[in-house]
Amino acid sequence: MSTPNAIQLYRRCIRSIKLIRDHSQRATFFEYTRDGFRRHRHLHPDSREAYVACNDALEQVKSMEYYQQMQATKLKENKNKHPPMNYSRDASATSESPSIQATTASEKTSEKTQVVAPWLLSQLPHMHKDDASEYATQLYDLGFDSVSFIEEELIEEDLSFMKTAHRRVLMRQLSKIRAEKELE
């Protein structure tokens, strides 16, 4: 692959990275892409290694663009499924809106997990928000409904539902928190 194609590919990668909504993921992919292109800049443009590296980068950017298309499609579907509800101001005070009447246990659970999810994100800043809400729900179902209770009683066996890397980092953070509390 010739050098102009590599430059075009780099620009395509950067354009694709700019579309990532999550700041930490965007920064991670940008660093990864920049470092990857820098590592291979010494290769002769017509060499086999350069060709393989460009093909790998092209495959990565295609998968990233596909993922972004799926995210956009998912957002459109969610907007179509849940159109904004407009309630008139003339509704009587005694009649409740359908959304209030339809409050379910899952909504109550999500309200309870709003305390734990931000704490999880503060302990694992690179974690995706969807993972944080899922983990918070799992912790709530296990009985961990407050941050102080989690900091005191949570053990690694309770985190079997988590991804391995998240579990390791969280346990490391908890050990630091517990050590600080012991010093106080």
PDB file of C-alpha atoms in Angstrom:
ATOM      1  CA  MET A   1       0.000   0.000   0.000  1.00  0.00           C
ATOM      2  CA  SER A   2       1.414   3.375  -0.887  1.00  0.00           C
ATOM      3  CA  THR A   3       1.984   6.220   1.557  1.00  0.00           C
ATOM      4  CA  PRO A   4      -0.935   8.406   0.374  1.00  0.00           C
ATOM      5  CA  ASN A   5      -3.268   5.480   1.081  1.00  0.00           C
ATOM      6  CA  ALA A   6      -1.810   5.172   4.576  1.00  0.00           C
ATOM      7  CA  ILE A   7      -2.376   8.886   5.157  1.00  0.00           C
ATOM      8  CA  GLN A   8      -5.954   8.586   3.899  1.00  0.00           C
ATOM      9  CA  LEU A   9      -6.467   5.610   6.176  1.00  0.00           C
ATOM     10  CA  TYR A  10      -5.095   7.551   9.146  1.00  0.00           C
ATOM     11  CA  ARG A  11      -7.472  10.436   8.423  1.00  0.00           C
ATOM     12  CA  ARG A  12     -10.369   8.001   8.098  1.00  0.00           C
ATOM     13  CA  CYS A  13      -9.445   6.507  11.485  1.00  0.00           C
ATOM     14  CA  ILE A  14      -9.337   9.961  13.076  1.00  0.00           C
ATOM     15  CA  ARG A  15     -12.740  10.899  11.582  1.00  0.00           C
ATOM     16  CA  SER A  16     -14.191   7.684  12.916  1.00  0.00           C
ATOM     17  CA  ILE A  17     -12.664   8.250  16.354  1.00  0.00           C
ATOM     18  CA  LYS A  18     -14.163  11.743  16.547  1.00  0.00           C
ATOM     19  CA  LEU A  19     -17.632  10.169  16.302  1.00  0.00           C
ATOM     20  CA  ILE A  20     -17.168   8.169  19.510  1.00  0.00           C
ATOM     21  CA  ARG A  21     -19.418   9.663  22.179  1.00  0.00           C
ATOM     22  CA  ASP A  22     -17.548   8.521  25.269  1.00  0.00           C
ATOM     23  CA  HIS A  23     -14.551  10.781  25.971  1.00  0.00           C
ATOM     24  CA  SER A  24     -12.398   8.105  27.597  1.00  0.00           C
ATOM     25  CA  GLN A  25     -12.985   5.624  24.756  1.00  0.00           C
ATOM     26  CA  ARG A  26     -12.289   8.356  22.212  1.00  0.00           C
ATOM     27  CA  ALA A  27      -8.989   9.223  23.915  1.00  0.00           C
ATOM     28  CA  THR A  28      -8.001   5.561  24.171  1.00  0.00           C
ATOM     29  CA  PHE A  29      -8.701   4.840  20.498  1.00  0.00           C
ATOM     30  CA  PHE A  30      -6.930   8.034  19.436  1.00  0.00           C
ATOM     31  CA  GLU A  31      -3.784   7.097  21.365  1.00  0.00           C
ATOM     32  CA  TYR A  32      -3.911   3.525  20.092  1.00  0.00           C
ATOM     33  CA  THR A  33      -4.300   4.670  16.476  1.00  0.00           C
ATOM     34  CA  ARG A  34      -1.648   7.375  16.685  1.00  0.00           C
ATOM     35  CA  ASP A  35       0.860   5.030  18.296  1.00  0.00           C
ATOM     36  CA  GLY A  36       0.109   2.272  15.793  1.00  0.00           C
ATOM     37  CA  PHE A  37       0.745   4.530  12.825  1.00  0.00           C
ATOM     38  CA  ARG A  38       3.898   5.932  14.441  1.00  0.00           C
ATOM     39  CA  ARG A  39       5.214   2.425  15.080  1.00  0.00           C
ATOM     40  CA  HIS A  40       4.852   1.537  11.407  1.00  0.00           C
ATOM     41  CA  ARG A  41       5.992   4.824   9.840  1.00  0.00           C
ATOM     42  CA  HIS A  42       9.520   3.513   9.242  1.00  0.00           C
ATOM     43  CA  LEU A  43       8.242   0.746   6.934  1.00  0.00           C
ATOM     44  CA  HIS A  44       8.776   1.041   3.216  1.00  0.00           C
ATOM     45  CA  PRO A  45       5.395   1.818   1.606  1.00  0.00           C
ATOM     46  CA  ASP A  46       5.552  -1.183  -0.720  1.00  0.00           C
ATOM     47  CA  SER A  47       6.768  -3.685   1.867  1.00  0.00           C
ATOM     48  CA  ARG A  48       4.746  -6.668   2.980  1.00  0.00           C
ATOM     49  CA  GLU A  49       4.736  -5.414   6.598  1.00  0.00           C
ATOM     50  CA  ALA A  50       3.288  -2.054   5.532  1.00  0.00           C
ATOM     51  CA  TYR A  51       0.628  -3.815   3.495  1.00  0.00           C
ATOM     52  CA  VAL A  52      -0.334  -6.056   6.437  1.00  0.00           C
ATOM     53  CA  ALA A  53      -0.362  -3.095   8.847  1.00  0.00           C
ATOM     54  CA  CYS A  54      -2.613  -1.083   6.520  1.00  0.00           C
ATOM     55  CA  ASN A  55      -4.963  -4.030   6.092  1.00  0.00           C
ATOM     56  CA  ASP A  56      -5.161  -4.443   9.872  1.00  0.00           C
ATOM     57  CA  ALA A  57      -5.876  -0.739  10.312  1.00  0.00           C
ATOM     58  CA  LEU A  58      -8.511  -0.866   7.569  1.00  0.00           C
ATOM     59  CA  GLU A  59     -10.191  -3.824   9.240  1.00  0.00           C
ATOM     60  CA  GLN A  60     -10.170  -1.981  12.586  1.00  0.00           C
ATOM     61  CA  VAL A  61     -11.660   1.194  11.151  1.00  0.00           C
ATOM     62  CA  LYS A  62     -14.349  -0.768   9.303  1.00  0.00           C
ATOM     63  CA  SER A  63     -15.354  -2.541  12.505  1.00  0.00           C
ATOM     64  CA  MET A  64     -15.380   0.787  14.368  1.00  0.00           C
ATOM     65  CA  GLU A  65     -17.576   2.361  11.680  1.00  0.00           C
ATOM     66  CA  TYR A  66     -19.896  -0.654  11.776  1.00  0.00           C
ATOM     67  CA  TYR A  67     -20.168  -0.345  15.562  1.00  0.00           C
ATOM     68  CA  GLN A  68     -21.001   3.360  15.220  1.00  0.00           C
ATOM     69  CA  GLN A  69     -23.673   2.590  12.615  1.00  0.00           C
ATOM     70  CA  MET A  70     -25.220   0.038  14.968  1.00  0.00           C
ATOM     71  CA  GLN A  71     -25.171   2.578  17.816  1.00  0.00           C
ATOM     72  CA  ALA A  72     -26.881   5.180  15.625  1.00  0.00           C
ATOM     73  CA  THR A  73     -29.499   2.630  14.548  1.00  0.00           C
ATOM     74  CA  LYS A  74     -30.088   1.654  18.168  1.00  0.00           C
ATOM     75  CA  LEU A  75     -30.536   5.305  19.172  1.00  0.00           C
ATOM     76  CA  LYS A  76     -33.043   5.848  16.363  1.00  0.00           C
ATOM     77  CA  GLU A  77     -34.991   2.755  17.402  1.00  0.00           C
ATOM     78  CA  ASN A  78     -35.074   3.923  21.012  1.00  0.00           C
ATOM     79  CA  LYS A  79     -36.326   7.348  19.952  1.00  0.00           C
ATOM     80  CA  ASN A  80     -39.040   5.733  17.833  1.00  0.00           C
ATOM     81  CA  LYS A  81     -40.074   3.354  20.631  1.00  0.00           C
ATOM     82  CA  HIS A  82     -40.192   6.013  23.329  1.00  0.00           C
ATOM     83  CA  PRO A  83     -41.458   9.260  21.810  1.00  0.00           C
ATOM     84  CA  PRO A  84     -41.496  12.191  24.205  1.00  0.00           C
ATOM     85  CA  MET A  85     -44.796  12.416  26.031  1.00  0.00           C
ATOM     86  CA  ASN A  86     -46.400  15.832  26.157  1.00  0.00           C
ATOM     87  CA  TYR A  87     -48.918  16.398  28.898  1.00  0.00           C
ATOM     88  CA  SER A  88     -51.189  19.365  28.853  1.00  0.00           C
ATOM     89  CA  ARG A  89     -51.058  21.740  31.767  1.00  0.00           C
ATOM     90  CA  ASP A  90     -54.840  21.635  31.975  1.00  0.00           C
ATOM     91  CA  ALA A  91     -54.871  18.106  33.370  1.00  0.00           C
ATOM     92  CA  SER A  92     -56.490  17.960  36.770  1.00  0.00           C
ATOM     93  CA  ALA A  93     -54.257  17.593  39.787  1.00  0.00           C
ATOM     94  CA  THR A  94     -56.014  14.418  40.891  1.00  0.00           C
ATOM     95  CA  SER A  95     -55.418  12.460  37.702  1.00  0.00           C
ATOM     96  CA  GLU A  96     -51.979  10.929  37.459  1.00  0.00           C
ATOM     97  CA  SER A  97     -50.031  10.690  34.233  1.00  0.00           C
ATOM     98  CA  PRO A  98     -49.677   7.226  32.673  1.00  0.00           C
ATOM     99  CA  SER A  99     -45.959   7.199  33.435  1.00  0.00           C
ATOM    100  CA  ILE A 100     -46.599   7.591  37.159  1.00  0.00           C
ATOM    101  CA  GLN A 101     -49.229   4.850  37.093  1.00  0.00           C
ATOM    102  CA  ALA A 102     -46.866   2.542  35.215  1.00  0.00           C
ATOM    103  CA  THR A 103     -44.024   2.735  37.744  1.00  0.00           C
ATOM    104  CA  THR A 104     -42.528  -0.737  37.948  1.00  0.00           C
ATOM    105  CA  ALA A 105     -40.106  -2.501  40.205  1.00  0.00           C
ATOM    106  CA  SER A 106     -37.346  -2.047  37.638  1.00  0.00           C
ATOM    107  CA  GLU A 107     -37.794   1.726  37.738  1.00  0.00           C
ATOM    108  CA  LYS A 108     -37.648   1.662  41.520  1.00  0.00           C
ATOM    109  CA  THR A 109     -34.499  -0.432  41.279  1.00  0.00           C
ATOM    110  CA  SER A 110     -32.939   2.042  38.849  1.00  0.00           C
ATOM    111  CA  GLU A 111     -33.649   4.851  41.320  1.00  0.00           C
ATOM    112  CA  LYS A 112     -31.910   2.869  44.049  1.00  0.00           C
ATOM    113  CA  THR A 113     -28.922   2.101  41.818  1.00  0.00           C
ATOM    114  CA  GLN A 114     -28.398   5.781  41.025  1.00  0.00           C
ATOM    115  CA  VAL A 115     -26.355   5.986  44.211  1.00  0.00           C
ATOM    116  CA  VAL A 116     -24.103   3.041  43.407  1.00  0.00           C
ATOM    117  CA  ALA A 117     -23.593   3.599  39.650  1.00  0.00           C
ATOM    118  CA  PRO A 118     -21.836   6.995  39.983  1.00  0.00           C
ATOM    119  CA  TRP A 119     -19.612   5.548  42.700  1.00  0.00           C
ATOM    120  CA  LEU A 120     -18.687   2.654  40.394  1.00  0.00           C
ATOM    121  CA  LEU A 121     -17.853   5.140  37.636  1.00  0.00           C
ATOM    122  CA  SER A 122     -15.675   7.120  40.053  1.00  0.00           C
ATOM    123  CA  GLN A 123     -13.764   3.960  40.986  1.00  0.00           C
ATOM    124  CA  LEU A 124     -13.552   2.696  37.388  1.00  0.00           C
ATOM    125  CA  PRO A 125     -13.414   5.889  35.268  1.00  0.00           C
ATOM    126  CA  HIS A 126     -12.882   4.051  31.969  1.00  0.00           C
ATOM    127  CA  MET A 127     -15.908   1.820  32.450  1.00  0.00           C
ATOM    128  CA  HIS A 128     -18.851   2.278  30.110  1.00  0.00           C
ATOM    129  CA  LYS A 129     -21.997   3.761  31.676  1.00  0.00           C
ATOM    130  CA  ASP A 130     -24.084   0.767  30.588  1.00  0.00           C
ATOM    131  CA  ASP A 131     -21.732  -1.549  32.472  1.00  0.00           C
ATOM    132  CA  ALA A 132     -21.951   0.687  35.539  1.00  0.00           C
ATOM    133  CA  SER A 133     -25.754   0.621  35.593  1.00  0.00           C
ATOM    134  CA  GLU A 134     -25.780  -3.147  35.023  1.00  0.00           C
ATOM    135  CA  TYR A 135     -23.270  -3.692  37.816  1.00  0.00           C
ATOM    136  CA  ALA A 136     -25.183  -1.355  40.135  1.00  0.00           C
ATOM    137  CA  THR A 137     -28.370  -3.336  39.491  1.00  0.00           C
ATOM    138  CA  GLN A 138     -26.557  -6.600  40.192  1.00  0.00           C
ATOM    139  CA  LEU A 139     -25.096  -5.205  43.420  1.00  0.00           C
ATOM    140  CA  TYR A 140     -28.522  -3.925  44.473  1.00  0.00           C
ATOM    141  CA  ASP A 141     -30.016  -7.360  43.821  1.00  0.00           C
ATOM    142  CA  LEU A 142     -27.293  -8.847  46.045  1.00  0.00           C
ATOM    143  CA  GLY A 143     -28.269  -6.423  48.828  1.00  0.00           C
ATOM    144  CA  PHE A 144     -25.543  -3.813  48.398  1.00  0.00           C
ATOM    145  CA  ASP A 145     -27.685  -0.687  48.219  1.00  0.00           C
ATOM    146  CA  SER A 146     -25.296   1.911  49.634  1.00  0.00           C
ATOM    147  CA  VAL A 147     -21.731   2.930  48.988  1.00  0.00           C
ATOM    148  CA  SER A 148     -20.710   2.611  52.637  1.00  0.00           C
ATOM    149  CA  PHE A 149     -22.065  -0.940  52.774  1.00  0.00           C
ATOM    150  CA  ILE A 150     -20.158  -1.831  49.601  1.00  0.00           C
ATOM    151  CA  GLU A 151     -16.939  -0.313  50.955  1.00  0.00           C
ATOM    152  CA  GLU A 152     -17.241  -2.291  54.192  1.00  0.00           C
ATOM    153  CA  GLU A 153     -18.651  -5.680  53.212  1.00  0.00           C
ATOM    154  CA  LEU A 154     -18.087  -6.410  49.518  1.00  0.00           C
ATOM    155  CA  ILE A 155     -15.780  -9.351  48.756  1.00  0.00           C
ATOM    156  CA  GLU A 156     -14.440 -10.618  45.447  1.00  0.00           C
ATOM    157  CA  GLU A 157     -16.825 -13.596  45.326  1.00  0.00           C
ATOM    158  CA  ASP A 158     -19.738 -11.123  45.229  1.00  0.00           C
ATOM    159  CA  LEU A 159     -18.367  -9.703  41.972  1.00  0.00           C
ATOM    160  CA  SER A 160     -18.502 -12.867  39.887  1.00  0.00           C
ATOM    161  CA  PHE A 161     -20.895 -11.137  37.450  1.00  0.00           C
ATOM    162  CA  MET A 162     -18.293  -8.468  36.579  1.00  0.00           C
ATOM    163  CA  LYS A 163     -15.778  -8.512  33.794  1.00  0.00           C
ATOM    164  CA  THR A 164     -12.416  -9.712  35.084  1.00  0.00           C
ATOM    165  CA  ALA A 165     -10.570  -6.422  34.572  1.00  0.00           C
ATOM    166  CA  HIS A 166     -13.340  -4.414  36.234  1.00  0.00           C
ATOM    167  CA  ARG A 167     -13.422  -6.829  39.163  1.00  0.00           C
ATOM    168  CA  ARG A 168      -9.646  -6.578  39.681  1.00  0.00           C
ATOM    169  CA  VAL A 169      -9.585  -2.788  39.575  1.00  0.00           C
ATOM    170  CA  LEU A 170     -12.585  -2.487  41.889  1.00  0.00           C
ATOM    171  CA  MET A 171     -11.060  -4.858  44.439  1.00  0.00           C
ATOM    172  CA  ARG A 172      -7.791  -2.900  44.290  1.00  0.00           C
ATOM    173  CA  GLN A 173      -9.701   0.354  44.850  1.00  0.00           C
ATOM    174  CA  LEU A 174     -11.668  -1.170  47.728  1.00  0.00           C
ATOM    175  CA  SER A 175      -8.488  -2.363  49.415  1.00  0.00           C
ATOM    176  CA  LYS A 176      -7.100   1.199  49.182  1.00  0.00           C
ATOM    177  CA  ILE A 177     -10.320   2.633  50.637  1.00  0.00           C
ATOM    178  CA  ARG A 178     -10.318   0.099  53.474  1.00  0.00           C
ATOM    179  CA  ALA A 179      -6.645   0.774  54.224  1.00  0.00           C
ATOM    180  CA  GLU A 180      -7.333   4.524  54.404  1.00  0.00           C
ATOM    181  CA  LYS A 181     -10.251   3.927  56.786  1.00  0.00           C
ATOM    182  CA  GLU A 182      -8.047   1.811  59.043  1.00  0.00           C
ATOM    183  CA  LEU A 183      -5.503   4.630  59.244  1.00  0.00           C
ATOM    184  CA  GLU A 184      -8.153   7.116  60.375  1.00  0.00           C
TER     185      GLU A 184
END
